[in-house]
């Protein structure tokens, strides 16, 4: 996994935290945890778990607390990533 991928996951998690921040600490932690549990792919959660195990650099304190409150991802059930034959973006082929 590239540093850019982890930077993006940290950014996304912190943005979720910023959304809940006006509601106070407790609701921020609960809201971030619920959002990530409900909407993040298990591969994303596993990657952010690994990042936390390595120190969690860049995560805001509320987001870090929220992520630590989640149960660990069952990694043996995560399907392997499949390469995309025609990825979206500027290099995608026009049909």
PDB file of C-alpha atoms in Angstrom:
ATOM      1  CA  UNK A   1       0.000   0.000   0.000  1.00  0.00           C
ATOM      2  CA  UNK A   2       1.334   3.377  -0.931  1.00  0.00           C
ATOM      3  CA  UNK A   3       1.769   6.281   1.429  1.00  0.00           C
ATOM      4  CA  UNK A   4      -0.768   8.165  -0.657  1.00  0.00           C
ATOM      5  CA  UNK A   5      -3.404   5.519   0.093  1.00  0.00           C
ATOM      6  CA  UNK A   6      -2.796   5.776   3.829  1.00  0.00           C
ATOM      7  CA  UNK A   7      -2.714   9.564   3.651  1.00  0.00           C
ATOM      8  CA  UNK A   8      -6.101   9.417   1.935  1.00  0.00           C
ATOM      9  CA  UNK A   9      -7.598   7.107   4.583  1.00  0.00           C
ATOM     10  CA  UNK A  10      -6.297   9.352   7.376  1.00  0.00           C
ATOM     11  CA  UNK A  11      -7.698  12.397   5.595  1.00  0.00           C
ATOM     12  CA  UNK A  12     -11.104  10.752   5.121  1.00  0.00           C
ATOM     13  CA  UNK A  13     -11.284   9.614   8.760  1.00  0.00           C
ATOM     14  CA  UNK A  14     -10.370  13.096   9.999  1.00  0.00           C
ATOM     15  CA  UNK A  15     -13.000  14.670   7.716  1.00  0.00           C
ATOM     16  CA  UNK A  16     -15.637  12.405   9.251  1.00  0.00           C
ATOM     17  CA  UNK A  17     -14.425  13.572  12.656  1.00  0.00           C
ATOM     18  CA  UNK A  18     -14.712  17.220  11.622  1.00  0.00           C
ATOM     19  CA  UNK A  19     -18.320  16.626  10.564  1.00  0.00           C
ATOM     20  CA  UNK A  20     -19.255  15.337  14.042  1.00  0.00           C
ATOM     21  CA  UNK A  21     -16.995  17.700  16.026  1.00  0.00           C
ATOM     22  CA  UNK A  22     -19.645  20.403  16.674  1.00  0.00           C
ATOM     23  CA  UNK A  23     -21.687  17.767  18.528  1.00  0.00           C
ATOM     24  CA  UNK A  24     -19.048  17.352  21.236  1.00  0.00           C
ATOM     25  CA  UNK A  25     -16.471  14.732  22.083  1.00  0.00           C
ATOM     26  CA  UNK A  26     -18.728  11.804  22.999  1.00  0.00           C
ATOM     27  CA  UNK A  27     -20.980  12.152  19.954  1.00  0.00           C
ATOM     28  CA  UNK A  28     -17.962  12.666  17.708  1.00  0.00           C
ATOM     29  CA  UNK A  29     -16.351   9.425  18.872  1.00  0.00           C
ATOM     30  CA  UNK A  30     -19.608   7.477  18.546  1.00  0.00           C
ATOM     31  CA  UNK A  31     -20.495   9.051  15.207  1.00  0.00           C
ATOM     32  CA  UNK A  32     -17.096   8.402  13.649  1.00  0.00           C
ATOM     33  CA  UNK A  33     -17.066   4.807  14.884  1.00  0.00           C
ATOM     34  CA  UNK A  34     -20.558   4.130  13.535  1.00  0.00           C
ATOM     35  CA  UNK A  35     -19.840   5.756  10.173  1.00  0.00           C
ATOM     36  CA  UNK A  36     -16.636   3.827   9.631  1.00  0.00           C
ATOM     37  CA  UNK A  37     -18.181   0.557  10.793  1.00  0.00           C
ATOM     38  CA  UNK A  38     -21.205   1.041   8.506  1.00  0.00           C
ATOM     39  CA  UNK A  39     -19.571   2.458   5.396  1.00  0.00           C
ATOM     40  CA  UNK A  40     -15.893   1.561   5.170  1.00  0.00           C
ATOM     41  CA  UNK A  41     -14.866  -1.550   3.274  1.00  0.00           C
ATOM     42  CA  UNK A  42     -13.154  -4.160   5.504  1.00  0.00           C
ATOM     43  CA  UNK A  43      -9.908  -3.656   3.551  1.00  0.00           C
ATOM     44  CA  UNK A  44      -9.981   0.054   4.414  1.00  0.00           C
ATOM     45  CA  UNK A  45     -10.615  -0.717   8.078  1.00  0.00           C
ATOM     46  CA  UNK A  46      -7.802  -3.277   8.140  1.00  0.00           C
ATOM     47  CA  UNK A  47      -5.394  -0.744   6.650  1.00  0.00           C
ATOM     48  CA  UNK A  48      -6.312   1.937   9.174  1.00  0.00           C
ATOM     49  CA  UNK A  49      -5.966  -0.648  11.981  1.00  0.00           C
ATOM     50  CA  UNK A  50      -2.432  -1.346  10.771  1.00  0.00           C
ATOM     51  CA  UNK A  51      -1.764   2.395  10.708  1.00  0.00           C
ATOM     52  CA  UNK A  52      -2.976   2.710  14.305  1.00  0.00           C
ATOM     53  CA  UNK A  53      -0.737  -0.205  15.330  1.00  0.00           C
ATOM     54  CA  UNK A  54       2.165   1.715  13.799  1.00  0.00           C
ATOM     55  CA  UNK A  55       1.333   4.823  15.842  1.00  0.00           C
ATOM     56  CA  UNK A  56      -1.679   6.359  14.073  1.00  0.00           C
ATOM     57  CA  UNK A  57       0.227   9.372  12.761  1.00  0.00           C
ATOM     58  CA  UNK A  58      -2.025  12.160  11.492  1.00  0.00           C
ATOM     59  CA  UNK A  59      -5.276  10.962  13.057  1.00  0.00           C
ATOM     60  CA  UNK A  60      -7.057  13.461  15.282  1.00  0.00           C
ATOM     61  CA  UNK A  61      -7.469  12.352  18.920  1.00  0.00           C
ATOM     62  CA  UNK A  62     -11.265  11.893  18.639  1.00  0.00           C
ATOM     63  CA  UNK A  63     -10.910   9.862  15.437  1.00  0.00           C
ATOM     64  CA  UNK A  64      -8.160   7.733  16.944  1.00  0.00           C
ATOM     65  CA  UNK A  65     -10.351   7.032  19.978  1.00  0.00           C
ATOM     66  CA  UNK A  66     -13.284   6.148  17.709  1.00  0.00           C
ATOM     67  CA  UNK A  67     -11.205   3.768  15.609  1.00  0.00           C
ATOM     68  CA  UNK A  68      -9.773   2.068  18.681  1.00  0.00           C
ATOM     69  CA  UNK A  69     -13.327   1.474  19.963  1.00  0.00           C
ATOM     70  CA  UNK A  70     -14.212  -0.674  16.944  1.00  0.00           C
ATOM     71  CA  UNK A  71     -13.802  -4.443  17.021  1.00  0.00           C
ATOM     72  CA  UNK A  72     -10.922  -5.672  14.877  1.00  0.00           C
ATOM     73  CA  UNK A  73     -11.654  -6.661  11.311  1.00  0.00           C
ATOM     74  CA  UNK A  74     -11.725 -10.428  10.730  1.00  0.00           C
ATOM     75  CA  UNK A  75      -8.900 -10.429   8.218  1.00  0.00           C
ATOM     76  CA  UNK A  76      -9.352 -14.031   7.156  1.00  0.00           C
ATOM     77  CA  UNK A  77     -12.718 -13.084   5.644  1.00  0.00           C
ATOM     78  CA  UNK A  78     -11.464 -10.145   3.574  1.00  0.00           C
ATOM     79  CA  UNK A  79     -11.451 -11.058  -0.102  1.00  0.00           C
ATOM     80  CA  UNK A  80      -8.273 -10.158  -1.963  1.00  0.00           C
ATOM     81  CA  UNK A  81      -8.356  -7.019  -4.056  1.00  0.00           C
ATOM     82  CA  UNK A  82      -8.925  -7.703  -7.725  1.00  0.00           C
ATOM     83  CA  UNK A  83      -7.097  -5.604 -10.280  1.00  0.00           C
ATOM     84  CA  UNK A  84      -9.294  -3.359 -12.374  1.00  0.00           C
ATOM     85  CA  UNK A  85      -8.863  -3.902 -16.091  1.00  0.00           C
ATOM     86  CA  UNK A  86     -10.055  -0.424 -17.008  1.00  0.00           C
ATOM     87  CA  UNK A  87      -9.568   1.887 -13.999  1.00  0.00           C
ATOM     88  CA  UNK A  88     -11.452   5.170 -13.934  1.00  0.00           C
ATOM     89  CA  UNK A  89      -9.580   8.394 -14.326  1.00  0.00           C
ATOM     90  CA  UNK A  90      -7.467  10.206 -16.887  1.00  0.00           C
ATOM     91  CA  UNK A  91      -5.863   6.994 -18.146  1.00  0.00           C
ATOM     92  CA  UNK A  92      -9.182   5.181 -18.684  1.00  0.00           C
ATOM     93  CA  UNK A  93     -10.018   4.106 -22.207  1.00  0.00           C
ATOM     94  CA  UNK A  94     -12.922   5.882 -23.825  1.00  0.00           C
ATOM     95  CA  UNK A  95     -15.579   3.538 -25.163  1.00  0.00           C
TER      96      UNK A  95
END
